[in-house]
Tab-separated table of C-alpha atoms and ligand atoms in Angstrom:
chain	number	residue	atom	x	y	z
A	11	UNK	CA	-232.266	152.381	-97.008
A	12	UNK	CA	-232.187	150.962	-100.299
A	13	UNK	CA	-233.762	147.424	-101.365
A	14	UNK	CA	-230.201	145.292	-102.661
A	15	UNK	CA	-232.009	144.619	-106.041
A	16	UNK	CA	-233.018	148.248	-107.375
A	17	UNK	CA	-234.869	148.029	-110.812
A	18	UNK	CA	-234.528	144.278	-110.660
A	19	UNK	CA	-231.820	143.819	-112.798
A	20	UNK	CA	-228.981	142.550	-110.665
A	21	UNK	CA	-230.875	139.152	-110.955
A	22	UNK	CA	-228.803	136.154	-108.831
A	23	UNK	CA	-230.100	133.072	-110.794
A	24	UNK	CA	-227.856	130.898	-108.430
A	25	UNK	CA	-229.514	132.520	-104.937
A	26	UNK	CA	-233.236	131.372	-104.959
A	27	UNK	CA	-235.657	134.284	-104.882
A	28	UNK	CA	-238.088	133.928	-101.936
A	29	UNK	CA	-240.470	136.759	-102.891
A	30	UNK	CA	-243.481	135.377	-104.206
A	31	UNK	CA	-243.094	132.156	-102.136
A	32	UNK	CA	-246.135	131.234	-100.164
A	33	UNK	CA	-245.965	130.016	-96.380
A	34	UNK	CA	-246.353	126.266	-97.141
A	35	UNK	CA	-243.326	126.849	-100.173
A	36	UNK	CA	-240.713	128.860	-97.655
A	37	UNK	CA	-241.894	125.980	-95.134
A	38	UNK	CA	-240.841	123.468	-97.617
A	39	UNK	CA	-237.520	125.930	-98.449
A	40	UNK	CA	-236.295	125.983	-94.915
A	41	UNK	CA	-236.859	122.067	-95.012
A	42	UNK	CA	-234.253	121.429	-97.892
A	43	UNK	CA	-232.327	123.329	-95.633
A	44	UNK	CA	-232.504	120.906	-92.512
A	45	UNK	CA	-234.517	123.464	-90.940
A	46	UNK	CA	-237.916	122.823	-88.849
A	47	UNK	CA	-241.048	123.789	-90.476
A	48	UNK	CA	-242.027	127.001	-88.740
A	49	UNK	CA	-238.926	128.904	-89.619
A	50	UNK	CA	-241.359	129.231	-93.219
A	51	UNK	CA	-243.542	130.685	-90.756
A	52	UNK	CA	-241.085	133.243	-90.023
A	53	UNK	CA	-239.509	134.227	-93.020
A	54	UNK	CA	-243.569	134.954	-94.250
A	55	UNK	CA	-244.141	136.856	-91.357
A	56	UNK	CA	-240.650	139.092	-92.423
A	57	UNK	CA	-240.871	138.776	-95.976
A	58	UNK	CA	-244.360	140.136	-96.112
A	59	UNK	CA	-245.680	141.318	-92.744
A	60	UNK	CA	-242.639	143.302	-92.366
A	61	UNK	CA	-241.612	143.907	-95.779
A	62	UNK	CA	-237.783	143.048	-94.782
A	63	UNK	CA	-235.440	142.189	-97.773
A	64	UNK	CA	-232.154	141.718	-95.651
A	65	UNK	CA	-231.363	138.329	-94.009
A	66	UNK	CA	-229.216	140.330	-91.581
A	67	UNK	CA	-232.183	142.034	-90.024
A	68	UNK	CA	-234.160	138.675	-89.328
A	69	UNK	CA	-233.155	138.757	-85.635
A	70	UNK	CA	-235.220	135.737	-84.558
A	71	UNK	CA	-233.202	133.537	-86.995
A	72	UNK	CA	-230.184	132.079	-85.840
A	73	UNK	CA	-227.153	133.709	-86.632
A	74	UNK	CA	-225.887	130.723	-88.592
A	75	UNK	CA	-229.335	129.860	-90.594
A	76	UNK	CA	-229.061	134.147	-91.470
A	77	UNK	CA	-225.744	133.566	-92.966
A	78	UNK	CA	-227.532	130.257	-95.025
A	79	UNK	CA	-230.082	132.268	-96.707
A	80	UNK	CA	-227.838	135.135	-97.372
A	81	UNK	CA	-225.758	132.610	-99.682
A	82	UNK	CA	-228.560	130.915	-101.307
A	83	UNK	CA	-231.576	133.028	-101.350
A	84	UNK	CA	-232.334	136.300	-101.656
A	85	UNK	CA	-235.363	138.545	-101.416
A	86	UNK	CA	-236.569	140.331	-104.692
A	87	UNK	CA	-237.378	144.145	-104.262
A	88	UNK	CA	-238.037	147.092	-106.457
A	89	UNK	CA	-237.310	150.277	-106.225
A	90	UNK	CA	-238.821	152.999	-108.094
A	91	UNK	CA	-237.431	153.637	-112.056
A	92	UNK	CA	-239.568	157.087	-111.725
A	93	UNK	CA	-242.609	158.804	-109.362
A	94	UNK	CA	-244.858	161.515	-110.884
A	95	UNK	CA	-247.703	162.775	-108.502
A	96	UNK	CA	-250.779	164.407	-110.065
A	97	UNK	CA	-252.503	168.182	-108.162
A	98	UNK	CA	-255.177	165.629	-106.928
A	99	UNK	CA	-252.319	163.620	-104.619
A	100	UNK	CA	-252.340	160.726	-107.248
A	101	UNK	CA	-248.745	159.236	-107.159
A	102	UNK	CA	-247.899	156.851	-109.904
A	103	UNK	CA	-244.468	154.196	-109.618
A	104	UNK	CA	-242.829	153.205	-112.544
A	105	UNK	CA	-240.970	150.134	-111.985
A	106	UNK	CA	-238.455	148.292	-113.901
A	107	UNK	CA	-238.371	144.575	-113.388
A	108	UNK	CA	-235.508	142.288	-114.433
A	109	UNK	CA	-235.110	142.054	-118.406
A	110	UNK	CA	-236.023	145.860	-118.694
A	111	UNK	CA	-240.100	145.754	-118.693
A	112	UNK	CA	-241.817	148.124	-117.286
A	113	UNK	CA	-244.837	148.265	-115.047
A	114	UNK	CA	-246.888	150.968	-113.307
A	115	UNK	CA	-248.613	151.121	-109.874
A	116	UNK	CA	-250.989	154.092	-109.138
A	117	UNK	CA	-251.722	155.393	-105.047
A	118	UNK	CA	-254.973	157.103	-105.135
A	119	UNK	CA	-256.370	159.409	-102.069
A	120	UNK	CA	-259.448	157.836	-100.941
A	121	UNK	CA	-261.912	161.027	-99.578
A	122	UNK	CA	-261.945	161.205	-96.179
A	123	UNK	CA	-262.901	163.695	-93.850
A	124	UNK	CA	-261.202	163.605	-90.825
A	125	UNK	CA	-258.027	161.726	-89.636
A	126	UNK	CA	-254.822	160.107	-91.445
A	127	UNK	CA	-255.740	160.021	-95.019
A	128	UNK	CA	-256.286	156.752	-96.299
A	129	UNK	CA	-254.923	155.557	-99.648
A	130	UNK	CA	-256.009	153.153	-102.974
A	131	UNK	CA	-253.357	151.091	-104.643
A	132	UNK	CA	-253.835	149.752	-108.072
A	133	UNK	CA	-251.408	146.880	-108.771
A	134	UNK	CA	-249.886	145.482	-112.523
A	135	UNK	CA	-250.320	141.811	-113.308
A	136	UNK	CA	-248.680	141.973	-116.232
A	137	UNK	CA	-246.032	143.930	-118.954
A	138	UNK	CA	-248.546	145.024	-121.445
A	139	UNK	CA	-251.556	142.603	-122.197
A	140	UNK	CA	-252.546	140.563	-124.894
A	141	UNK	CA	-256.680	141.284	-124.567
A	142	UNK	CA	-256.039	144.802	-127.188
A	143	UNK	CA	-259.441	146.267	-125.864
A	144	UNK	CA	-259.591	149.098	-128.139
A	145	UNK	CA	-260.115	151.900	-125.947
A	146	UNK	CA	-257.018	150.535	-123.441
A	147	UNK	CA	-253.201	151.848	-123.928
A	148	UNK	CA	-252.447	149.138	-122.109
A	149	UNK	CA	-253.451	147.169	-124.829
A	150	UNK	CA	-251.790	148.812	-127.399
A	151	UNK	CA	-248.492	147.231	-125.976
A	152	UNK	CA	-249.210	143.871	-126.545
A	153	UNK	CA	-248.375	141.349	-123.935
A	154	UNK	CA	-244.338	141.960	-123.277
A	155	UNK	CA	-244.289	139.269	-120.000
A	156	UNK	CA	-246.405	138.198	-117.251
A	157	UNK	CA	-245.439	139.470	-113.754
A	158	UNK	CA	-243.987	137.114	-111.138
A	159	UNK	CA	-246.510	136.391	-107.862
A	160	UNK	CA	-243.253	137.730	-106.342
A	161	UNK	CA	-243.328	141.365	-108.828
A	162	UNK	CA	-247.269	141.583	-107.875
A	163	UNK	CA	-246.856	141.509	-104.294
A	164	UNK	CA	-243.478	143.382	-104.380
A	165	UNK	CA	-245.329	146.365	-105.396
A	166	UNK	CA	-247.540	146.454	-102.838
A	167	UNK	CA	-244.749	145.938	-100.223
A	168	UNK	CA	-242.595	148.902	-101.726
A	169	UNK	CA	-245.351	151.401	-102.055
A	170	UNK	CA	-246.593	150.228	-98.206
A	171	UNK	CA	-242.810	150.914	-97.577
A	172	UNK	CA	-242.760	154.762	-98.699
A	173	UNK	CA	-246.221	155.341	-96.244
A	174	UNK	CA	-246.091	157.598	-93.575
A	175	UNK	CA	-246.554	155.986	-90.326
A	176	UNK	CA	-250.415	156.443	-89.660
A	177	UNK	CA	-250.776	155.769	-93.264
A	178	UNK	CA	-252.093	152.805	-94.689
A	179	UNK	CA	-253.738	150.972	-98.232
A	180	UNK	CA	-257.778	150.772	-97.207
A	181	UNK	CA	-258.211	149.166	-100.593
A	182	UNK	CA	-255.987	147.690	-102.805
A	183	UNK	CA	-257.166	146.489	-106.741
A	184	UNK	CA	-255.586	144.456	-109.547
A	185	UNK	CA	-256.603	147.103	-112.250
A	186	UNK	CA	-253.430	148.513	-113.660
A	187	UNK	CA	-251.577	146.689	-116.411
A	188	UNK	CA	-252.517	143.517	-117.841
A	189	UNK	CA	-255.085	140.988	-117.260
A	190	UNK	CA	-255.245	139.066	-114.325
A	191	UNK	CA	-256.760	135.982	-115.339
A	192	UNK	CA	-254.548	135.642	-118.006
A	193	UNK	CA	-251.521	135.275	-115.733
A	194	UNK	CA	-253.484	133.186	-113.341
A	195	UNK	CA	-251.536	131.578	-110.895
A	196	UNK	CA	-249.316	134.456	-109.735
A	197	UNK	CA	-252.072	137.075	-109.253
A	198	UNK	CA	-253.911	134.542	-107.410
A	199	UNK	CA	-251.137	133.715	-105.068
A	200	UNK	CA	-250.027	137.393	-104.766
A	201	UNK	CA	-253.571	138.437	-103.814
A	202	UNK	CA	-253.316	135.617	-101.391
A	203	UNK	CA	-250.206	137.126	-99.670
A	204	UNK	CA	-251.898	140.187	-99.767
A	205	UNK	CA	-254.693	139.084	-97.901
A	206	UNK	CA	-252.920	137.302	-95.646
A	207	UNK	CA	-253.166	138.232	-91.889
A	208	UNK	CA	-249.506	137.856	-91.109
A	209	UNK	CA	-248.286	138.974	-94.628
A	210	UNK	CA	-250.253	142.084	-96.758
A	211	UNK	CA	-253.131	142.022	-94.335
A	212	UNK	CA	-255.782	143.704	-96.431
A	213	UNK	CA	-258.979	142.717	-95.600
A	214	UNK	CA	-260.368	140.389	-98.671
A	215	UNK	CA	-263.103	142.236	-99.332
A	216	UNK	CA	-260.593	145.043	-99.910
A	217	UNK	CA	-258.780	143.538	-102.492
A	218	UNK	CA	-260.636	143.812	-105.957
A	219	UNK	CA	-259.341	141.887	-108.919
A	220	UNK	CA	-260.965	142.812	-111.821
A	221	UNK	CA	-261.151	141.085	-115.340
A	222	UNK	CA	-262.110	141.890	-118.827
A	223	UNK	CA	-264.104	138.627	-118.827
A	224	UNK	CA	-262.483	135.130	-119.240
A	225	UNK	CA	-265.468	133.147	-118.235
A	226	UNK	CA	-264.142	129.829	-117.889
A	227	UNK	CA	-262.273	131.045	-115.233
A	228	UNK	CA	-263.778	133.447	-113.127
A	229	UNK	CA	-265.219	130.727	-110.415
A	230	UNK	CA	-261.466	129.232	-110.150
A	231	UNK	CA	-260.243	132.320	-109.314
A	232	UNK	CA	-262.627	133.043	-106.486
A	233	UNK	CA	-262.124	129.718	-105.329
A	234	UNK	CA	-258.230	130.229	-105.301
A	235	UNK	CA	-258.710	133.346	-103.675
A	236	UNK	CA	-261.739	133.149	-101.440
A	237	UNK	CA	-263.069	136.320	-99.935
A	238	UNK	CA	-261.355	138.175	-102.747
A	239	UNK	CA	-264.029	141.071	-104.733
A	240	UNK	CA	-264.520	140.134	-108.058
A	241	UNK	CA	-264.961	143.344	-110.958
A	242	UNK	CA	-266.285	142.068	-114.790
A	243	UNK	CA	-265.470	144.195	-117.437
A	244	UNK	CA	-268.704	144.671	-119.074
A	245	UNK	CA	-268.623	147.880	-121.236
A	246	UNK	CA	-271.456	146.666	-123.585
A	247	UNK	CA	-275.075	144.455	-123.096
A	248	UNK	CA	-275.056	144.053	-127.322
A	249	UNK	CA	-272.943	141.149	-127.878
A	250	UNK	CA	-271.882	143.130	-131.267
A	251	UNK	CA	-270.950	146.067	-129.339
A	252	UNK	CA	-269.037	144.066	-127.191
A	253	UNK	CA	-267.463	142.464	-129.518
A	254	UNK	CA	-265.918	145.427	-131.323
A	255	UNK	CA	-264.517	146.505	-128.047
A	256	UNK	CA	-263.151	143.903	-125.976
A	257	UNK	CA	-262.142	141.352	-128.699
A	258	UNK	CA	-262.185	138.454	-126.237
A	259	UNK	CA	-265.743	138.583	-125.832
A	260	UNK	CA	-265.435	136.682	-129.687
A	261	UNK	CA	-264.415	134.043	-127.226
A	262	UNK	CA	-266.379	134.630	-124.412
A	263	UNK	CA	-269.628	136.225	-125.139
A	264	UNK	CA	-272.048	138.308	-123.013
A	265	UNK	CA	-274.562	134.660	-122.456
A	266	UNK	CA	-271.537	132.730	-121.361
A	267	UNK	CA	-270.297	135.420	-118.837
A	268	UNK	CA	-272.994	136.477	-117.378
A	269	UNK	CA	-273.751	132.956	-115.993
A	270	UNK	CA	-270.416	132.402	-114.649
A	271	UNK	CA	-271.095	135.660	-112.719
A	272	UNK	CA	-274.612	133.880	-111.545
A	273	UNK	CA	-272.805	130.872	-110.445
A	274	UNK	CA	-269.734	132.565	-108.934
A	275	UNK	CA	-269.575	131.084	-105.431
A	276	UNK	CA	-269.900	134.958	-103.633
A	277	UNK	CA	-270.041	135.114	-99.938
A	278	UNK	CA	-273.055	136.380	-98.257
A	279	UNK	CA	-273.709	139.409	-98.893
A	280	UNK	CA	-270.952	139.736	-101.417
A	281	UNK	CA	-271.772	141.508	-104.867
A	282	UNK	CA	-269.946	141.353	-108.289
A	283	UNK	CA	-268.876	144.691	-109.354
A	284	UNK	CA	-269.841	145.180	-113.146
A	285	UNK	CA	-267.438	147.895	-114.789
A	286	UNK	CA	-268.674	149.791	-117.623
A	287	UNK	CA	-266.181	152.572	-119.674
A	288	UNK	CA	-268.603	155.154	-121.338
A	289	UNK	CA	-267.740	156.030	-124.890
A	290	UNK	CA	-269.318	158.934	-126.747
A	291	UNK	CA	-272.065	157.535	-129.028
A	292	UNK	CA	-271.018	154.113	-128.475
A	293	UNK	CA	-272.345	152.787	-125.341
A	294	UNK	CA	-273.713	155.732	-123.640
A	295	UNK	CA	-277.599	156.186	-124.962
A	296	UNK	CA	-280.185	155.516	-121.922
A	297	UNK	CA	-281.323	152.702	-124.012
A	298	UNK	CA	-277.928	150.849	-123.635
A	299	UNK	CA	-278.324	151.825	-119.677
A	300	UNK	CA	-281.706	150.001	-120.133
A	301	UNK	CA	-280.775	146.839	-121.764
A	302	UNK	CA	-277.808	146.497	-119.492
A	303	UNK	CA	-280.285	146.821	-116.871
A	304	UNK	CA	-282.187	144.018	-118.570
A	305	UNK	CA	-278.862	141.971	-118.893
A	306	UNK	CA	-278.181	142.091	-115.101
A	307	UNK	CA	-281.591	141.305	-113.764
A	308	UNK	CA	-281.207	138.118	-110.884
A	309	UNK	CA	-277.670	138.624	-110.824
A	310	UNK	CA	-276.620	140.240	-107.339
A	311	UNK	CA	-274.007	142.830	-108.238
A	312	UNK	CA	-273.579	146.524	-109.127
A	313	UNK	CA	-272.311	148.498	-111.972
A	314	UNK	CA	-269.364	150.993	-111.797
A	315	UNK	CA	-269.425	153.318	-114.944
A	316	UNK	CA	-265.885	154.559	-115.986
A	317	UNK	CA	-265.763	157.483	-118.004
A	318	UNK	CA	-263.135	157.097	-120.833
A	319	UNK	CA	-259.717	158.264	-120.196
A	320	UNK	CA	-258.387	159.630	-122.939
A	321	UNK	CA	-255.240	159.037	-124.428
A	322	UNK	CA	-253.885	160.648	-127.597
A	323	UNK	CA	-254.569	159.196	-130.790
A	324	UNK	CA	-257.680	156.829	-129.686
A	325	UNK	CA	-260.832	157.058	-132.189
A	326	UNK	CA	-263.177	157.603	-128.486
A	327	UNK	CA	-264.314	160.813	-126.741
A	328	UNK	CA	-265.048	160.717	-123.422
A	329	UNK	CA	-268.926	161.501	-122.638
A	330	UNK	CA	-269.792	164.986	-120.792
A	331	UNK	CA	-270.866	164.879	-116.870
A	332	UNK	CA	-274.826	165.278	-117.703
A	333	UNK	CA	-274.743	162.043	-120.220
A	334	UNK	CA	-272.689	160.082	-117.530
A	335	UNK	CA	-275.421	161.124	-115.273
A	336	UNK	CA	-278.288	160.363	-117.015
A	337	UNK	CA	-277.149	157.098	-117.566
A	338	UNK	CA	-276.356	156.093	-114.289
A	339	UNK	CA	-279.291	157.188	-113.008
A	340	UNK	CA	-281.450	155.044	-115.655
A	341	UNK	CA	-279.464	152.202	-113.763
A	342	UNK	CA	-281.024	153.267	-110.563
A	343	UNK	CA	-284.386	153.629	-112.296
A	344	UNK	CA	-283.967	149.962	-112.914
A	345	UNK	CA	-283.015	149.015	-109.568
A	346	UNK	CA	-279.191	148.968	-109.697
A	347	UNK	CA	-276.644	150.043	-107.306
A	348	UNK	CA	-274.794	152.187	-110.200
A	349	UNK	CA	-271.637	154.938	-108.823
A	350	UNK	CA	-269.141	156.139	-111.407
A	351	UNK	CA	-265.535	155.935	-111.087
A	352	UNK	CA	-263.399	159.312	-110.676
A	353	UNK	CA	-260.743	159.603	-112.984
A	354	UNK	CA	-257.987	160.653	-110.575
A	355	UNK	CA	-254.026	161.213	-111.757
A	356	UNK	CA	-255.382	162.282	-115.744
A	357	UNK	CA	-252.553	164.803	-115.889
A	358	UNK	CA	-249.970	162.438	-115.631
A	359	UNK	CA	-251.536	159.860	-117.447
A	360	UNK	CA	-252.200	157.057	-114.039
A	361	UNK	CA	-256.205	156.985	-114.874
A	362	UNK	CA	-257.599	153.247	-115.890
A	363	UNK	CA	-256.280	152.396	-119.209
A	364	UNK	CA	-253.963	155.094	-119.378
A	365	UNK	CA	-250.746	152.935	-118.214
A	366	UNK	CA	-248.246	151.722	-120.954
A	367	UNK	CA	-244.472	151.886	-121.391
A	368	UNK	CA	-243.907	154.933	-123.685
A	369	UNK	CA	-240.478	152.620	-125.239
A	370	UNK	CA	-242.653	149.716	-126.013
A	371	UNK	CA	-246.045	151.881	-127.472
A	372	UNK	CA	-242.963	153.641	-129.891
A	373	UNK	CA	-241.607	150.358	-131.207
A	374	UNK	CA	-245.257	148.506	-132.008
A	375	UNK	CA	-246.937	150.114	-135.484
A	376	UNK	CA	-249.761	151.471	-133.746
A	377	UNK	CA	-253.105	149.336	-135.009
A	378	UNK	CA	-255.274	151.206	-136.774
A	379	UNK	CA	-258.526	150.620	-134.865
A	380	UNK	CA	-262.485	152.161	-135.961
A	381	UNK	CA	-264.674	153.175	-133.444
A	382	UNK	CA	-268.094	151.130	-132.825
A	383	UNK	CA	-271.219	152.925	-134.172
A	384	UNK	CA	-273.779	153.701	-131.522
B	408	LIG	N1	-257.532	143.716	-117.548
B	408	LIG	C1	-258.448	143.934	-116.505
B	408	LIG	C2	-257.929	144.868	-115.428
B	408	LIG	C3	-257.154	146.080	-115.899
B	408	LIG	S1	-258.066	147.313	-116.709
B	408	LIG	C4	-259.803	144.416	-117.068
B	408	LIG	O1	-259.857	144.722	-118.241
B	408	LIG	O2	-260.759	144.431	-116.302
B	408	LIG	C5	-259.055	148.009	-115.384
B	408	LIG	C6	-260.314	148.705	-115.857
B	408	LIG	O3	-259.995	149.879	-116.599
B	408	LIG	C7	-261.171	147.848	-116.774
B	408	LIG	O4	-262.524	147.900	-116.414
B	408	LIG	C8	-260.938	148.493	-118.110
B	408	LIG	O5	-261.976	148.255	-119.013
B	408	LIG	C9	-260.831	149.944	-117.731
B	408	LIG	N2	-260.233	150.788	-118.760
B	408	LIG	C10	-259.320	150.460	-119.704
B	408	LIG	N3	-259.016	151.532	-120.475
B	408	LIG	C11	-259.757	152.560	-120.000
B	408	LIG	C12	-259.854	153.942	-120.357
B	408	LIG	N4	-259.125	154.458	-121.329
B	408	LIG	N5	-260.705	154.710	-119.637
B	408	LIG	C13	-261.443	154.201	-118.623
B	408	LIG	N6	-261.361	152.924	-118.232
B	408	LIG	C14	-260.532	152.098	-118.907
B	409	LIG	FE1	-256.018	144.348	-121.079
B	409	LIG	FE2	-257.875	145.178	-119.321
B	409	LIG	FE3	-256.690	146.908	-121.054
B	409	LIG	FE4	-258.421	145.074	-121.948
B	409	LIG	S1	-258.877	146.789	-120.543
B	409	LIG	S2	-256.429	145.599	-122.882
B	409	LIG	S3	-257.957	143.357	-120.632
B	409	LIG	S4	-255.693	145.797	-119.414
């Protein structure tokens, strides 16, 4: 059974797409309709508890309210442009939305040692991304369009759909393409389907959004979203460092993020994760570990160090196992709660910062970018 929409590009613009809708929106829908409230109530529960596209198959609607939809609404779906799984049982979806972009999703195995295995799904926000962090493909693209709360969720639903039946997402994290913050609204409103009870039903503090740092922001979001984990992308406690790397820090600098993370309005017990890619001579020296240490003191969190990923052509090396080591465990010296990331699905490129649509990297001169001395 086949979603009617594949690759999102037999776009109705006269039927009203529902995906994306929250409960109090479809609510409002089924009003215009001359419908009572609570048929919202169970078009969410289809739409995203059930992950059901056809009107047909809504068997607790009436017959003639089925045939109503089915003329003026539909349900956007995607189905998979291309799946590559890695040796490690990464599995990475290409999907192509209407217009022709491109996005990615990556299911991870989560380690597990007895019973059905238990999966990690990293989500897109958006086509590209307009932050160009210099050690990201994903930033070589550029921005090509922000994702639709509709496209977020969507490809949560159709990876959930291709599960086996004792299968299911334990966590699920906005870290694939783009940045949420910058497309604010729909990730927020997709992590809240996602989170839903009746709809995605991940458990909040299973969903992880994680940004590259747009301070002015970052308490909105968790209000929007409450419950929802929180992951800063840090990668430098030098401000010049920083800067070099993650250009929006120009913007946004170390002083003014780090007290938005101190006055981000966490739930008990609650921690912000602080991500960290190691680069070769860069950022990597125990006396970076030690001033990030420094930086972090008072603020209730912990640090997750990514290796780099490498991707061809990028002016970074990825530092060896001992050096990763040694500076994660000058974290714990300091008192942190450090773990570092493993790169799963390298061979076919679905590690962090390795998605990108190959079309778009070939049309965009590639820029020529210098590494940061150490
Ligand atoms: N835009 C958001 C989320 C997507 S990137 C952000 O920047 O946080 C998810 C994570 O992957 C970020 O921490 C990012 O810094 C990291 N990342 C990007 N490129 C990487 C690479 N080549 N190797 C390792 N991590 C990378
Ligand atoms: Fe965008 Fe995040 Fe990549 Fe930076 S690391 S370019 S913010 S996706």
């Amino acid at each position: 059974m086949l979603p009617p929409d594949p690759p999102g590009q037999r776009l109705d613009p006269a039927r009203v797409d529902l995906k994306g809708m929250e409960e109090a929106a479809l609510a409002a829908f089924c009003g215009e309709l001359g419908e009572p409230p609570y048929r919202g109530r169970q078009l969410f529960a289809w739409i995203y508890g059930r992950g059901e596209w056809d009107f047909e198959r809504m068997s607790d609607l009436s017959k003639e309210l089925r045939l109503r939809l089915a003329e003026g609404a539909r349900v956007g779906a995607l189905a998979p442009e291309r799946v590559e799984e890695a040796p490690d049982g990464t599995r990475k979806f290409g999907w192509k939305l209407a217009g022709g972009a491109r996005v990615e999703s990556v299911k991870i195995p989560m380690p597990r040692a007895e019973g059905p295995p238990r999966w990690a799904l990293c989500l897109s926000t958006q086509a590209g991304c307009a932050m160009g962090c210099a050690f990201c493909l994903t930033g070589m693209m550029g921005l090509v369009r922000n994702l639709s709360a509709g496209e977020i969720a969507e490809q949560f639903l159709a990876a959930r759909r291709a599960l086996g039946p004792e299968e299911r997402f334990h966590n699920v994290v906005f870290m694939g393409m783009g940045e949420p913050l910058d497309n604010f609204e729909p990730s927020a409103a997709a992590a809240r389907i996602l989170i839903h009870p009746r709809a995605g039903g991940v458990s909040a503090r299973r969903l992880t959004v994680s940004t590259v740092g747009v301070a002015s922001r970052l308490a909105e979001f968790a209000r929007a979203v409450p419950g929802v984990g929180l992951a800063v992308s840090l990668h430098a406690a030098d401000e010049a460092v920083r800067a070099r790397l993650v250009p929006i820090s120009r913007k946004w600098g170390l002083e003014a993020l780090l007290r938005a993370c101190r006055e981000l309005p966490l739930p008990e017990r609650r921690r912000v994760t602080f991500e960290y890619v190691l680069l070769q001579g860069v950022n990597d020296a125990p006396g970076a570990a030690r001033r990030l240490a420094a930086l972090l003191r008072g603020i209730r969190c912990k640090v997750n160090l990514l290796p780099w990923n490498p991707f061809p052509g990028a002016p970074f090396e990825r530092p060896s196992p001992g050096r990763v080591e040694a500076f994660r465990r000058e974290l714990v010296r300091a008192g942190l709660t450090a773990t570092v990331r493993q790169s799963k699905g390298l061979p076919i490129r679905a590690a962090c910062g390795q998605l990108a649509d190959d079309e778009r990297l070939a049309e965009r001169p590639r820029k020529a970018v210098s590494p940061a001395p150490a």
